[in-house]
Coordinates of C-alpha atoms in Angstrom, one line a residue:
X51 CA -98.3 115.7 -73.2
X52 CA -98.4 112.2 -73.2
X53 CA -100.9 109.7 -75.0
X54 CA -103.3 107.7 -72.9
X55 CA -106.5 107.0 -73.0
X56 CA -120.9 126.6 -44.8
X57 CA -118.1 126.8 -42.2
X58 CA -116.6 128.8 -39.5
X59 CA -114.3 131.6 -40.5
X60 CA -111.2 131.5 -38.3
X61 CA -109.0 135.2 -37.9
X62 CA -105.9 134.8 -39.1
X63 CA -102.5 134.9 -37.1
X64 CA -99.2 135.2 -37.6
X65 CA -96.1 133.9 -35.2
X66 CA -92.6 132.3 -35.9
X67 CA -92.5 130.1 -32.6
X68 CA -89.0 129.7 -30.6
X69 CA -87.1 126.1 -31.3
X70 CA -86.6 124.2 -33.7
X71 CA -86.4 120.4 -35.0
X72 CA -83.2 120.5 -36.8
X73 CA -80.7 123.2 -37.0
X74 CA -81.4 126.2 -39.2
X75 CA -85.5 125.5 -39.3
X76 CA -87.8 128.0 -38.7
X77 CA -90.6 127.0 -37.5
X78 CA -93.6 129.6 -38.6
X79 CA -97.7 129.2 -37.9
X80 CA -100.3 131.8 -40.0
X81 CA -103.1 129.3 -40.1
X82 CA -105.5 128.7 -39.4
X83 CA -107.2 131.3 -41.8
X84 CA -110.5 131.1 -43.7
X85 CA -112.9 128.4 -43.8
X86 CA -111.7 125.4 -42.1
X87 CA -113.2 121.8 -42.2
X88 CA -114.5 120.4 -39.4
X89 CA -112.5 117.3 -38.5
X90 CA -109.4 118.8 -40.4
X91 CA -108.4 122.0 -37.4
X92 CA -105.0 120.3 -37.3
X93 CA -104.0 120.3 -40.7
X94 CA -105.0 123.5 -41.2
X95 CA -103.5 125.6 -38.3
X96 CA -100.7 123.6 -38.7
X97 CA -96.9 124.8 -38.5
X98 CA -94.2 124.8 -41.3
X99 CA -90.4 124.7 -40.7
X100 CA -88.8 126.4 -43.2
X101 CA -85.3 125.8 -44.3
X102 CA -82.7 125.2 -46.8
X103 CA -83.6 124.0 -50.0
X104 CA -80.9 121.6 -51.2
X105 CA -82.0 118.6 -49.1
X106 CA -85.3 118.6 -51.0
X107 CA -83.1 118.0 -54.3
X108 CA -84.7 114.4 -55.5
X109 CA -82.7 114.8 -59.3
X110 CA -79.7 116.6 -60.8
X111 CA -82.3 119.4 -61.8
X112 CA -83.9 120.0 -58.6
X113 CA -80.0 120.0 -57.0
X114 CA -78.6 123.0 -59.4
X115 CA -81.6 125.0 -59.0
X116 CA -82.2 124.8 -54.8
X117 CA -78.0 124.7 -54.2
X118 CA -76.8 128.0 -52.4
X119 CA -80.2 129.9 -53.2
X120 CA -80.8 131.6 -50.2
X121 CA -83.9 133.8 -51.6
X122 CA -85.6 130.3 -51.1
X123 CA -87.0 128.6 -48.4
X124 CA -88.3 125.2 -48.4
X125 CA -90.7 123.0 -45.9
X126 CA -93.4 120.2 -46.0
X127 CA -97.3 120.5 -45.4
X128 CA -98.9 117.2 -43.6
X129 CA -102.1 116.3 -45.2
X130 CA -104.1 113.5 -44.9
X131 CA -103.6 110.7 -47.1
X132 CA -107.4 109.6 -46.8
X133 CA -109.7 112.7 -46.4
X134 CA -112.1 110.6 -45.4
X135 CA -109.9 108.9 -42.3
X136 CA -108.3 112.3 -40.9
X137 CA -107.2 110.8 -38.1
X138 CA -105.5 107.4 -40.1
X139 CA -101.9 108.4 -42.0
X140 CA -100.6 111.5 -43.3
X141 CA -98.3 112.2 -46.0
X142 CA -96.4 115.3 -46.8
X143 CA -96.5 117.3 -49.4
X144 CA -93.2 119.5 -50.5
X145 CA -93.6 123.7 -49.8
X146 CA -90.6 126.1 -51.5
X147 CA -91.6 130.1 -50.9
X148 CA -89.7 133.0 -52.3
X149 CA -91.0 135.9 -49.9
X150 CA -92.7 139.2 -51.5
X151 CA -89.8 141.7 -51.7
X152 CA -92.5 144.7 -50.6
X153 CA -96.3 145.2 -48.8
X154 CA -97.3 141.9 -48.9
X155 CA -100.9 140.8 -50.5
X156 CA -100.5 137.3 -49.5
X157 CA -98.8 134.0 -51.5
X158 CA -99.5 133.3 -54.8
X159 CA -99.5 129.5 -55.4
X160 CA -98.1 127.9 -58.5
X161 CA -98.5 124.8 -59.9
X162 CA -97.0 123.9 -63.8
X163 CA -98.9 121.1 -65.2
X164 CA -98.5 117.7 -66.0
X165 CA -99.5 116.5 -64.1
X166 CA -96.8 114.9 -62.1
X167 CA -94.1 118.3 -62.9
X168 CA -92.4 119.7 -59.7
X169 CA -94.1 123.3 -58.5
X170 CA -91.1 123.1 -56.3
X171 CA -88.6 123.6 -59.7
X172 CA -91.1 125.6 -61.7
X173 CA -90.9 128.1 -58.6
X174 CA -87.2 128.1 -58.3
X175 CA -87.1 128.2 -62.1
X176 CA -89.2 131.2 -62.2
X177 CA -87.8 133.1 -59.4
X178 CA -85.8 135.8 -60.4
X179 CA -88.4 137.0 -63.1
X180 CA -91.1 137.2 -60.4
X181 CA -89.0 138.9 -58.0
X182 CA -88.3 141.8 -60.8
X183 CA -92.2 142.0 -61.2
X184 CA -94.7 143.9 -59.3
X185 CA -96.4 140.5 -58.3
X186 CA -92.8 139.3 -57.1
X187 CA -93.0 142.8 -54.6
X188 CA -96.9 141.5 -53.3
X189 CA -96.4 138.3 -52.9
X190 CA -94.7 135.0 -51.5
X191 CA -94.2 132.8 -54.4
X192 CA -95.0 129.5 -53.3
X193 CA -94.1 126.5 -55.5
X194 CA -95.4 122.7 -54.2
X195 CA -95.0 119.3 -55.4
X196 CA -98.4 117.2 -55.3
X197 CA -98.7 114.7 -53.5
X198 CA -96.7 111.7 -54.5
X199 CA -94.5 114.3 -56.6
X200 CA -90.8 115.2 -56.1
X201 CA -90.0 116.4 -52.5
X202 CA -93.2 114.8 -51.2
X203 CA -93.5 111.9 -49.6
X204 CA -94.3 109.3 -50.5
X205 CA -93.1 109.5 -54.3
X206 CA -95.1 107.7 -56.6
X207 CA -92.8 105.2 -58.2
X208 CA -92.9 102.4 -60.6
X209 CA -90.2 101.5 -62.5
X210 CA -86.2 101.8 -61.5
X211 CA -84.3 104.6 -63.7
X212 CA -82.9 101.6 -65.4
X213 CA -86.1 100.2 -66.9
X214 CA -87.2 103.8 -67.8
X215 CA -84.5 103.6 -70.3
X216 CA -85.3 100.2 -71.1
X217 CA -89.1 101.0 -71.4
X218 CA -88.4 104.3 -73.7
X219 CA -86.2 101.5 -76.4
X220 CA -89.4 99.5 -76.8
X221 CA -91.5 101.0 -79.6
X222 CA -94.8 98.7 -79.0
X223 CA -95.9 99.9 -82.4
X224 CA -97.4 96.8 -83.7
X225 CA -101.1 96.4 -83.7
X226 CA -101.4 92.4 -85.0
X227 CA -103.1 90.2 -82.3
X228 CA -99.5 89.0 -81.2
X229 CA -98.2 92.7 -81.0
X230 CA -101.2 94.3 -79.0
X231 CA -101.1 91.0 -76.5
X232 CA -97.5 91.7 -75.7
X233 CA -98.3 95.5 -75.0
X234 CA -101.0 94.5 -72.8
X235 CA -99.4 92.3 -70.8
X236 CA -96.2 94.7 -70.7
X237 CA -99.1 97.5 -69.1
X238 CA -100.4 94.5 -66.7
X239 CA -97.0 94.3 -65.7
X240 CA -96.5 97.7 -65.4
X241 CA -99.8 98.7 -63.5
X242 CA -98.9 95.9 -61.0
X243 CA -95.3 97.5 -60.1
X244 CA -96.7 100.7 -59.1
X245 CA -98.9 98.8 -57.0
X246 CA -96.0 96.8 -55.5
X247 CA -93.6 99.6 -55.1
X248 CA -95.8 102.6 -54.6
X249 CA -98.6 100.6 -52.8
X250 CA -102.3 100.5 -53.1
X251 CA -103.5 103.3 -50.6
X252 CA -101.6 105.9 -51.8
X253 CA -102.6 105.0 -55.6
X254 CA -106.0 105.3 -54.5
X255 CA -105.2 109.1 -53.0
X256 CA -103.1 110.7 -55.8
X257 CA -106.0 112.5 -57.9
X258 CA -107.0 115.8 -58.6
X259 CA -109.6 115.2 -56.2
X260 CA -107.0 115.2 -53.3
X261 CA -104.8 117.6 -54.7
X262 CA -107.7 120.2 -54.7
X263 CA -107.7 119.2 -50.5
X264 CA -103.9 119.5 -49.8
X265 CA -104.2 123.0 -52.0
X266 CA -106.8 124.5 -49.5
X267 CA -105.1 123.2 -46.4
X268 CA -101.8 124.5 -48.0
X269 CA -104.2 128.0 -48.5
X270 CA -105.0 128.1 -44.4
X271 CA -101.2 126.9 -43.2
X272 CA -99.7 129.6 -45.6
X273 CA -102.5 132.5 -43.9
X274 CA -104.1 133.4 -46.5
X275 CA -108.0 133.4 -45.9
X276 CA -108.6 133.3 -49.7
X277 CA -106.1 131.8 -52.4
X278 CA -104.5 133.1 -55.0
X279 CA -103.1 130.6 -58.0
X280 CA -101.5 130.4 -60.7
X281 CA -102.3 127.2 -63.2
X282 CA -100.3 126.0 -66.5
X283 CA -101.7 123.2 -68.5
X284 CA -102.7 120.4 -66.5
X285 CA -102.4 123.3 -63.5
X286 CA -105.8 124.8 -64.9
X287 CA -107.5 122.0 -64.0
X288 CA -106.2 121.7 -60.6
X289 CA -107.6 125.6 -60.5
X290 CA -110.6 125.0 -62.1
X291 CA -111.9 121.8 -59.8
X292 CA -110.4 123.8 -57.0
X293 CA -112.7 126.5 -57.9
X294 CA -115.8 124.1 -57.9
X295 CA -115.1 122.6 -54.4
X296 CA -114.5 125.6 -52.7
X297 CA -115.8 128.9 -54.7
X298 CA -116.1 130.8 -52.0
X299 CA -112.4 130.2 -50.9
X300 CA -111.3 132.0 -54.3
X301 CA -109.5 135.2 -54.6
X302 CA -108.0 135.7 -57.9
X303 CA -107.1 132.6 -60.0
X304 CA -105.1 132.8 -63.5
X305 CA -105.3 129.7 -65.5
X306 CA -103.0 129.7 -68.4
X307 CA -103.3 127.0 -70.6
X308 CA -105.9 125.4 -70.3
X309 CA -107.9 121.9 -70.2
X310 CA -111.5 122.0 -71.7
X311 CA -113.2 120.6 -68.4
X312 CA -116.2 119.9 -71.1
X313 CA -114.0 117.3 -73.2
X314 CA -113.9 113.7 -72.3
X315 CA -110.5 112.2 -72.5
X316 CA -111.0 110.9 -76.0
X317 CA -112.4 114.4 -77.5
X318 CA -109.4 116.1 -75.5
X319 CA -106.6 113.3 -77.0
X320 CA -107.9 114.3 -80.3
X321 CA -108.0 117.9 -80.2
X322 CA -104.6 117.7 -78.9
X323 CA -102.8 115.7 -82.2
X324 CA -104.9 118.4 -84.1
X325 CA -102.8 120.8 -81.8
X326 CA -99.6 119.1 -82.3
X327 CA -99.9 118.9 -86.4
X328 CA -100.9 122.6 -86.3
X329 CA -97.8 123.3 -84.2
X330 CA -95.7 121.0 -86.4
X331 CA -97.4 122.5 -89.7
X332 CA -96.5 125.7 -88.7
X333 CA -92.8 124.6 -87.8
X334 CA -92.6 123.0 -91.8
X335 CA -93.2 126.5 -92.8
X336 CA -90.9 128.0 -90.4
X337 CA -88.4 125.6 -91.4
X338 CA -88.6 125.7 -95.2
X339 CA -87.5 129.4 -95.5
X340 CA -83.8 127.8 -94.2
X341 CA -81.5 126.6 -96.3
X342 CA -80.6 124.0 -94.0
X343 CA -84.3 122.3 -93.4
X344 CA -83.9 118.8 -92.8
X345 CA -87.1 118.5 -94.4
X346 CA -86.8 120.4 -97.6
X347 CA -88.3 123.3 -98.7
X348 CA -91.9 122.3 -99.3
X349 CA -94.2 122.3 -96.6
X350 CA -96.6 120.2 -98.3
X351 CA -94.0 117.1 -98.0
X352 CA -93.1 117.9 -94.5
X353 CA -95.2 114.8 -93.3
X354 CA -93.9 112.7 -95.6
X355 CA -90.2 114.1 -95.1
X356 CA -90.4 113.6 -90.9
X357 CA -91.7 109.8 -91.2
X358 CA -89.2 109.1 -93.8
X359 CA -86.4 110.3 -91.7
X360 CA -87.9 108.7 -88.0
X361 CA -89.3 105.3 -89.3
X362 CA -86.1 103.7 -90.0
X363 CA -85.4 104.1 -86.3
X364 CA -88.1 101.1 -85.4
X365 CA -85.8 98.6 -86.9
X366 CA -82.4 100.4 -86.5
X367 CA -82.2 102.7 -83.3
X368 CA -79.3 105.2 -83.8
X369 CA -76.4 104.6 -81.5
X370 CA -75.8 107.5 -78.7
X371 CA -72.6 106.8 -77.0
X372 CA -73.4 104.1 -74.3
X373 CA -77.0 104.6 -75.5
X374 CA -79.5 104.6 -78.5
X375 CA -82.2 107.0 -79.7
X376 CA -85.1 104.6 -80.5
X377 CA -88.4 105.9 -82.8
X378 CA -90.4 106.7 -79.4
X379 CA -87.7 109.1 -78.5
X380 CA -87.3 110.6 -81.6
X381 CA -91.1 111.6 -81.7
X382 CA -91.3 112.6 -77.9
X383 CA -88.3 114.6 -79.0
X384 CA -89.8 116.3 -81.9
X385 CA -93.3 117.0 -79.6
X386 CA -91.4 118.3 -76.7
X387 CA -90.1 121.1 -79.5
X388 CA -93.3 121.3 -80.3
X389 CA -94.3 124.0 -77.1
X390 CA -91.9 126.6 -78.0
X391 CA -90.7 128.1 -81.4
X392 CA -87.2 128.6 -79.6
X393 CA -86.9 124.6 -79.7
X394 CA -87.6 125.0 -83.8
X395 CA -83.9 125.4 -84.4
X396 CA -82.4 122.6 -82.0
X397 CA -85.1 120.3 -83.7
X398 CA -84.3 120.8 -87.1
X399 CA -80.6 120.5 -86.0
X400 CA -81.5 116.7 -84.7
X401 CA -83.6 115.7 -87.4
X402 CA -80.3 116.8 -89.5
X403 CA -78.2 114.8 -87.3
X404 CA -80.7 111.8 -88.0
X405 CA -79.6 112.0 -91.5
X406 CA -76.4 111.8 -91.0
X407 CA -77.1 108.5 -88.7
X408 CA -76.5 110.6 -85.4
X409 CA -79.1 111.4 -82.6
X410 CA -77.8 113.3 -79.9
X411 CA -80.3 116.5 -79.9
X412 CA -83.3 114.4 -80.6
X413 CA -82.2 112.2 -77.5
X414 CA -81.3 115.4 -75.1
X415 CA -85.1 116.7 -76.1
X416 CA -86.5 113.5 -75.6
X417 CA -84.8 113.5 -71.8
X418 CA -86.0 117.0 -71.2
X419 CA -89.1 115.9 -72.0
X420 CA -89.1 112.7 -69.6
X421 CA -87.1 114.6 -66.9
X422 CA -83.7 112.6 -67.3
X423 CA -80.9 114.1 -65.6
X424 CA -77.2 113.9 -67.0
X425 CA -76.8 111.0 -64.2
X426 CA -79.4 108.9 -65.6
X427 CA -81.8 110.0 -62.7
X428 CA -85.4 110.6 -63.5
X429 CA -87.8 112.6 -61.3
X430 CA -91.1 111.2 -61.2
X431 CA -93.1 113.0 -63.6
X432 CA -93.8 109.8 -65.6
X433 CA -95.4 107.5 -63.0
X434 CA -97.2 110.7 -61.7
X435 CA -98.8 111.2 -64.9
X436 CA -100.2 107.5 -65.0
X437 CA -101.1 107.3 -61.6
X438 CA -102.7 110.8 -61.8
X439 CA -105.2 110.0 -64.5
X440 CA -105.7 106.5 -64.3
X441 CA -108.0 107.8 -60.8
X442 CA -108.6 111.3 -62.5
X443 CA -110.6 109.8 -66.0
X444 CA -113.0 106.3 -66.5
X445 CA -111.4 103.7 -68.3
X446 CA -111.4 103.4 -71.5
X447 CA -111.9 99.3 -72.1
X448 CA -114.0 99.0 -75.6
X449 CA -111.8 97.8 -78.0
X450 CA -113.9 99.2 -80.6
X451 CA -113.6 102.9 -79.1
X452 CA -109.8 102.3 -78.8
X453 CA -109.3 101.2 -82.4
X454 CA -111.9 104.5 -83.3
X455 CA -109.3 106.8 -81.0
X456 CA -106.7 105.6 -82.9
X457 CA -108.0 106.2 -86.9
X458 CA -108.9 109.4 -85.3
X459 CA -105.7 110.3 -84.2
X460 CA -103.8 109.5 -87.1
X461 CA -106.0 111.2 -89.3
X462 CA -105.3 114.9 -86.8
X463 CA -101.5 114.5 -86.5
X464 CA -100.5 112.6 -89.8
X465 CA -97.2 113.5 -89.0
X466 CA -97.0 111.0 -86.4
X467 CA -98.6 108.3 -88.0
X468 CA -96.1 105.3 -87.7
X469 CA -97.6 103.4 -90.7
X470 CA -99.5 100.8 -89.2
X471 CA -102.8 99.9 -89.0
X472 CA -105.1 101.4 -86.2
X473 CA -105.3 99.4 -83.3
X474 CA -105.1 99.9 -79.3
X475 CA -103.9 97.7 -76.4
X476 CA -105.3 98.2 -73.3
X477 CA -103.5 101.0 -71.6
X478 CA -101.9 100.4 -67.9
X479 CA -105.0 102.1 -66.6
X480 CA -107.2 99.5 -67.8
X481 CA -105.2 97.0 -65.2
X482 CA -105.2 99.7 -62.5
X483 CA -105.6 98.6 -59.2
X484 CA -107.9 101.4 -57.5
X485 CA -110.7 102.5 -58.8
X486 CA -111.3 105.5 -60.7
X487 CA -111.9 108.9 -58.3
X488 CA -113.5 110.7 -61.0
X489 CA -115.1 113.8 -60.0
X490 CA -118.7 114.8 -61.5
X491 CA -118.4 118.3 -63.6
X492 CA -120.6 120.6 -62.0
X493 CA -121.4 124.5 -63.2
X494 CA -119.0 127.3 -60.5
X495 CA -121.4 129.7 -58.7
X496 CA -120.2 132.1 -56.3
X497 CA -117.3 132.7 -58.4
X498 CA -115.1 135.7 -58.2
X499 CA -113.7 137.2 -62.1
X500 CA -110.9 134.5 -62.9
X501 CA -108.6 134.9 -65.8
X502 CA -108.2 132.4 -68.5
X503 CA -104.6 132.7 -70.6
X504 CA -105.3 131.0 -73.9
X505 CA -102.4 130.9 -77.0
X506 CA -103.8 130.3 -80.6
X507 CA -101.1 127.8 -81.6
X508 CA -100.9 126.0 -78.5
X509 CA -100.1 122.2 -79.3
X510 CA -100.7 120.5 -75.8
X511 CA -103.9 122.6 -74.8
X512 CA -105.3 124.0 -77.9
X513 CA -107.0 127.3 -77.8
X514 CA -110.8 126.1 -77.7
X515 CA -110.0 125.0 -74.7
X516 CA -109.4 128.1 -73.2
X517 CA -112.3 130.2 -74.7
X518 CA -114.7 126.8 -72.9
X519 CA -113.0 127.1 -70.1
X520 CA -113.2 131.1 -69.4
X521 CA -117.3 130.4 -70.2
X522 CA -117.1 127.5 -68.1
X523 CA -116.3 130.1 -65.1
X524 CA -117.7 132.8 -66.5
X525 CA -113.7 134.7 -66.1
X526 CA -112.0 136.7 -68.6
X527 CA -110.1 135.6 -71.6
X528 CA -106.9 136.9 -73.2
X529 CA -106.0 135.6 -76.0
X530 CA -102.0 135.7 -76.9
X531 CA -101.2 134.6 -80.8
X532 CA -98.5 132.6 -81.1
X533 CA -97.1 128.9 -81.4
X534 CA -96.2 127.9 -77.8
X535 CA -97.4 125.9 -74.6
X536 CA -98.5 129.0 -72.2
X537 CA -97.5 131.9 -72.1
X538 CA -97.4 134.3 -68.7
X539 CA -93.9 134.9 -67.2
X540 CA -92.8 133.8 -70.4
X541 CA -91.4 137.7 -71.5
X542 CA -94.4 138.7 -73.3
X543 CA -95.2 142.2 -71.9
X544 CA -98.9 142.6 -72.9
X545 CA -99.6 139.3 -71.5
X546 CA -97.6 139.8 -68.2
X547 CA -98.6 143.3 -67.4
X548 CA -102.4 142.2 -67.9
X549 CA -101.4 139.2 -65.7
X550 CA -99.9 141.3 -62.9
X551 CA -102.9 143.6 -62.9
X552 CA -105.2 140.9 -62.2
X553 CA -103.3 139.0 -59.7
X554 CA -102.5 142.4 -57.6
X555 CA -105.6 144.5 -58.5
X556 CA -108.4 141.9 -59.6
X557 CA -108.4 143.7 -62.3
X558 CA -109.9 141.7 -66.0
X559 CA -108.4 143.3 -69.5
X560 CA -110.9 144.5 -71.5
X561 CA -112.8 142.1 -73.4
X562 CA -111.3 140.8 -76.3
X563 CA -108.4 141.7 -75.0
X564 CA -105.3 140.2 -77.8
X565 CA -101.5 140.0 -77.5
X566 CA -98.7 139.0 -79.7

């Protein structure tokens, strides 16, 4: 989380071809399979070389989880950049596939949210559960990184890992005249970099819109003449626009976490700091059973308690070694603890070392969260996630709405309320240099039974969201109850087995169906 405003059917075929580019590449056609395009044959019959992992490594994360895996394989898809100029440039986008250990269904394509996160990592990351599961014995698990993302190329980049550290020290918390003027111009600045270093055209491509294109050309190229997919958070709504431009493509789609394609952006920034104080609510209570709770033993001052102890940090950041933990990082800290209860203790262990003037846990969140590596390398999750829905959402430019978002938001997550009045700068988006690519939400028909994973304490993508988006696509629901950010492959039984049913057998649980 992060706040800001009919075609022919083509039989499939199978054949690793002799040669290769480079040494230890295998090169391997299945498409074209399924509906294909017209205009788009090449793409989607295309051939994949698939070979070590490790030199698609782009931080210190990525490197320890492809090194000397050799249940991996890795490759890049060529896609258009312009759907609507096939034949102008392409772009890749990065491919890593764990093959089904039994009689294969087909792949089962992942993607983990964001958006801007590497399905590349989440795939590796997830591996060795999957392979244990029946779904691991049916299918190739097939992680990619969206265009723009990780192992793809181009990467959308902005700003040098140097400025991300300077950029996470400025708090830009003050909303006088002067202090909103010096934001916006810091987001002018900022939106003008990505154009500069990144570049206009592929800005303009980067949306969900296109994403939804490489993921059916991906479909074809992989063989499989209908897809199966697997969404977290922002991945849901990857599935779900997917499943409005090409229904009929569908197989089985499980969409865990999801984003209410009914909210605006304003609705869906408010429900989530409702989602947030609930999960942060619930960790007050957790934590004032403990002796040790760094914010004493009465829930109903846990508000209070956290401000009092992260406020101090807009005038005095805490010294980290060579660095500093700043007040943004010590509430991107807290919220990334925020999706899972196993994050409660390490957070109540920082916010006890902020006591005592110390802020190493808070910090080492806070880099998880904004995918710092120990080398001071960071992927590109953050520029993603701007570029991404500065063309996914309209801009937000009425001062008044942006002063209204912001009472609003206080008033759901008062735990983050930084004590000054409400007030909005222009966010980067506003200085954007493509348009918007926003695409008109239409009702799915032709739809097969999807699945919709929902959680009752989710922070990031609060439960409502799920139960609208399961009606939305007229799919099953299961509910889990408990406080985390999504929950299949996550070592809940009820909720996996159900999962693996669905995904091998199309099988729904029962309505009503509830976990815990």
């Amino acid at each position: 989380m992060m706040l800001f405003l009919a075609l022919p059917l083509l039989a499939s075929c199978t054949s690793v071809l002799p040669g290769s580019p480079t040494a230890g590449t295998a090169l391997e056609q299945r498409g074209p399979a399924g509906a294909v395009p017209g205009g788009l044959e090449r793409f989607y019959g295309q051939q994949l070389g698939w070979e070590d992992c490790a030199p698609y490594a782009t931080t210190g994360t990525t490197t320890s989880l492809f090194k000397n895996k050799k249940s991996i394989e890795c490759a890049r898809l060529e896609v258009p950049l312009d759907y609507t100029e096939p034949e102008g440039r392409t772009i890749k986008v990065g491919l890593l596939r764990q093959r089904a250990t039994g009689d294969r269904i087909g792949s089962l394509i992942i993607n983990p949210g964001g958006p801007g996160a590497s399905g590349m990592a989440a795939a590796a990351g997830m591996g060795a559960q999957v392979k244990s599961s029946p779904v691991g014995e049916r299918f190739d698990l097939i992680g990619f990184d969206p265009r723009g993302i990780g192992a793809s190329e181009p990467q959308i980049k902005c700003l040098t890992d140097a400025e991300r550290d300077a950029d996470r020290l400025d708090t830009d918390i003050d909303t006088s005249p002067a202090g909103l003027a010096e934001t916006e111009a810091e987001n002018k600045a900022y939106a003008d970099k990505c154009a500069s270093v990144t570049g206009v055209d592929v800005l303009a491509n980067v949306g969900t819109r296109d994403v939804v294109r490489d993921l059916d050309v991906m479909r074809s190229a992989l063989g499989d003449e209908k897809l199966t997919y697997l969404g977290f958070s922002y991945g849901t709504h990857i599935g779900a626009a997917y499943a409005q431009a090409f229904p009929g493509n569908v197989r089985a789609l499980v969409l865990d976490g999801a984003v209410d394609p009914t909210q605006n952006q304003v609705e869906s920034l408010i429900a989530q700091g409702a989602g947030f104080q609930k999960a942060f609510d619930a960790f007050a209570a957790w934590c004032a059973t403990r002796q040790d709770c760094a914010l004493g033993n009465d829930p109903s001052k846990a508000n209070q308690a956290f401000r009092d102890l992260t406020l101090p940090l807009v005038q005095r950041p805490v010294a980290v070694g060579e660095r500093k933990l700043s007040y943004n990082d010590a509430i991107t800290g807290a919220i990334q603890a925020m999706y899972s209860e196993e994050l409660w203790a390490p957070l109540n262990s920082g916010l006890t070392e902020l006591k005592n003037n110390r802020g190493e846990v808070l910090l080492l969140l806070a880099d998880n969260y904004f995918d710092r590596d120990k080398e001071g390398r960071y992927s590109t999750i953050t520029d993603a996630f701007v570029a991404v829905k500065c063309v996914d959402e309209p801009r937000v430019t009425d001062k008044n709405v942006l002063n209204d978002v912001a009472r609003r938001y206080k008033a759901a997550a008062p735990f983050l309320d930084d004590g000054q009045p409400p007030g909005a700068a222009l966010d980067a988006c506003a200085f954007w240099p493509v348009p918007p690519s926003v695409q008109e939400h239409k009702p799915v028909s032709g739809l097969p039974p999807v699945l919709v994973i929902s959680t009752t304490g989710d922070p990031a993508t609060p439960y409502e969201a799920g139960v609208s988006l399961a009606k939305e696509l007229g799919g099953g629901l299961l509910t889990f109850e408990g406080n985390q950010h999504t929950v299949y492959f996550h070592g809940n039984d009820c909720v996996d087995e159900a999962g693996h049913a669905y995904l091998i057998s199309l099988e729904l649980p029962r309505e009503g169906t509830r976990c815990s």
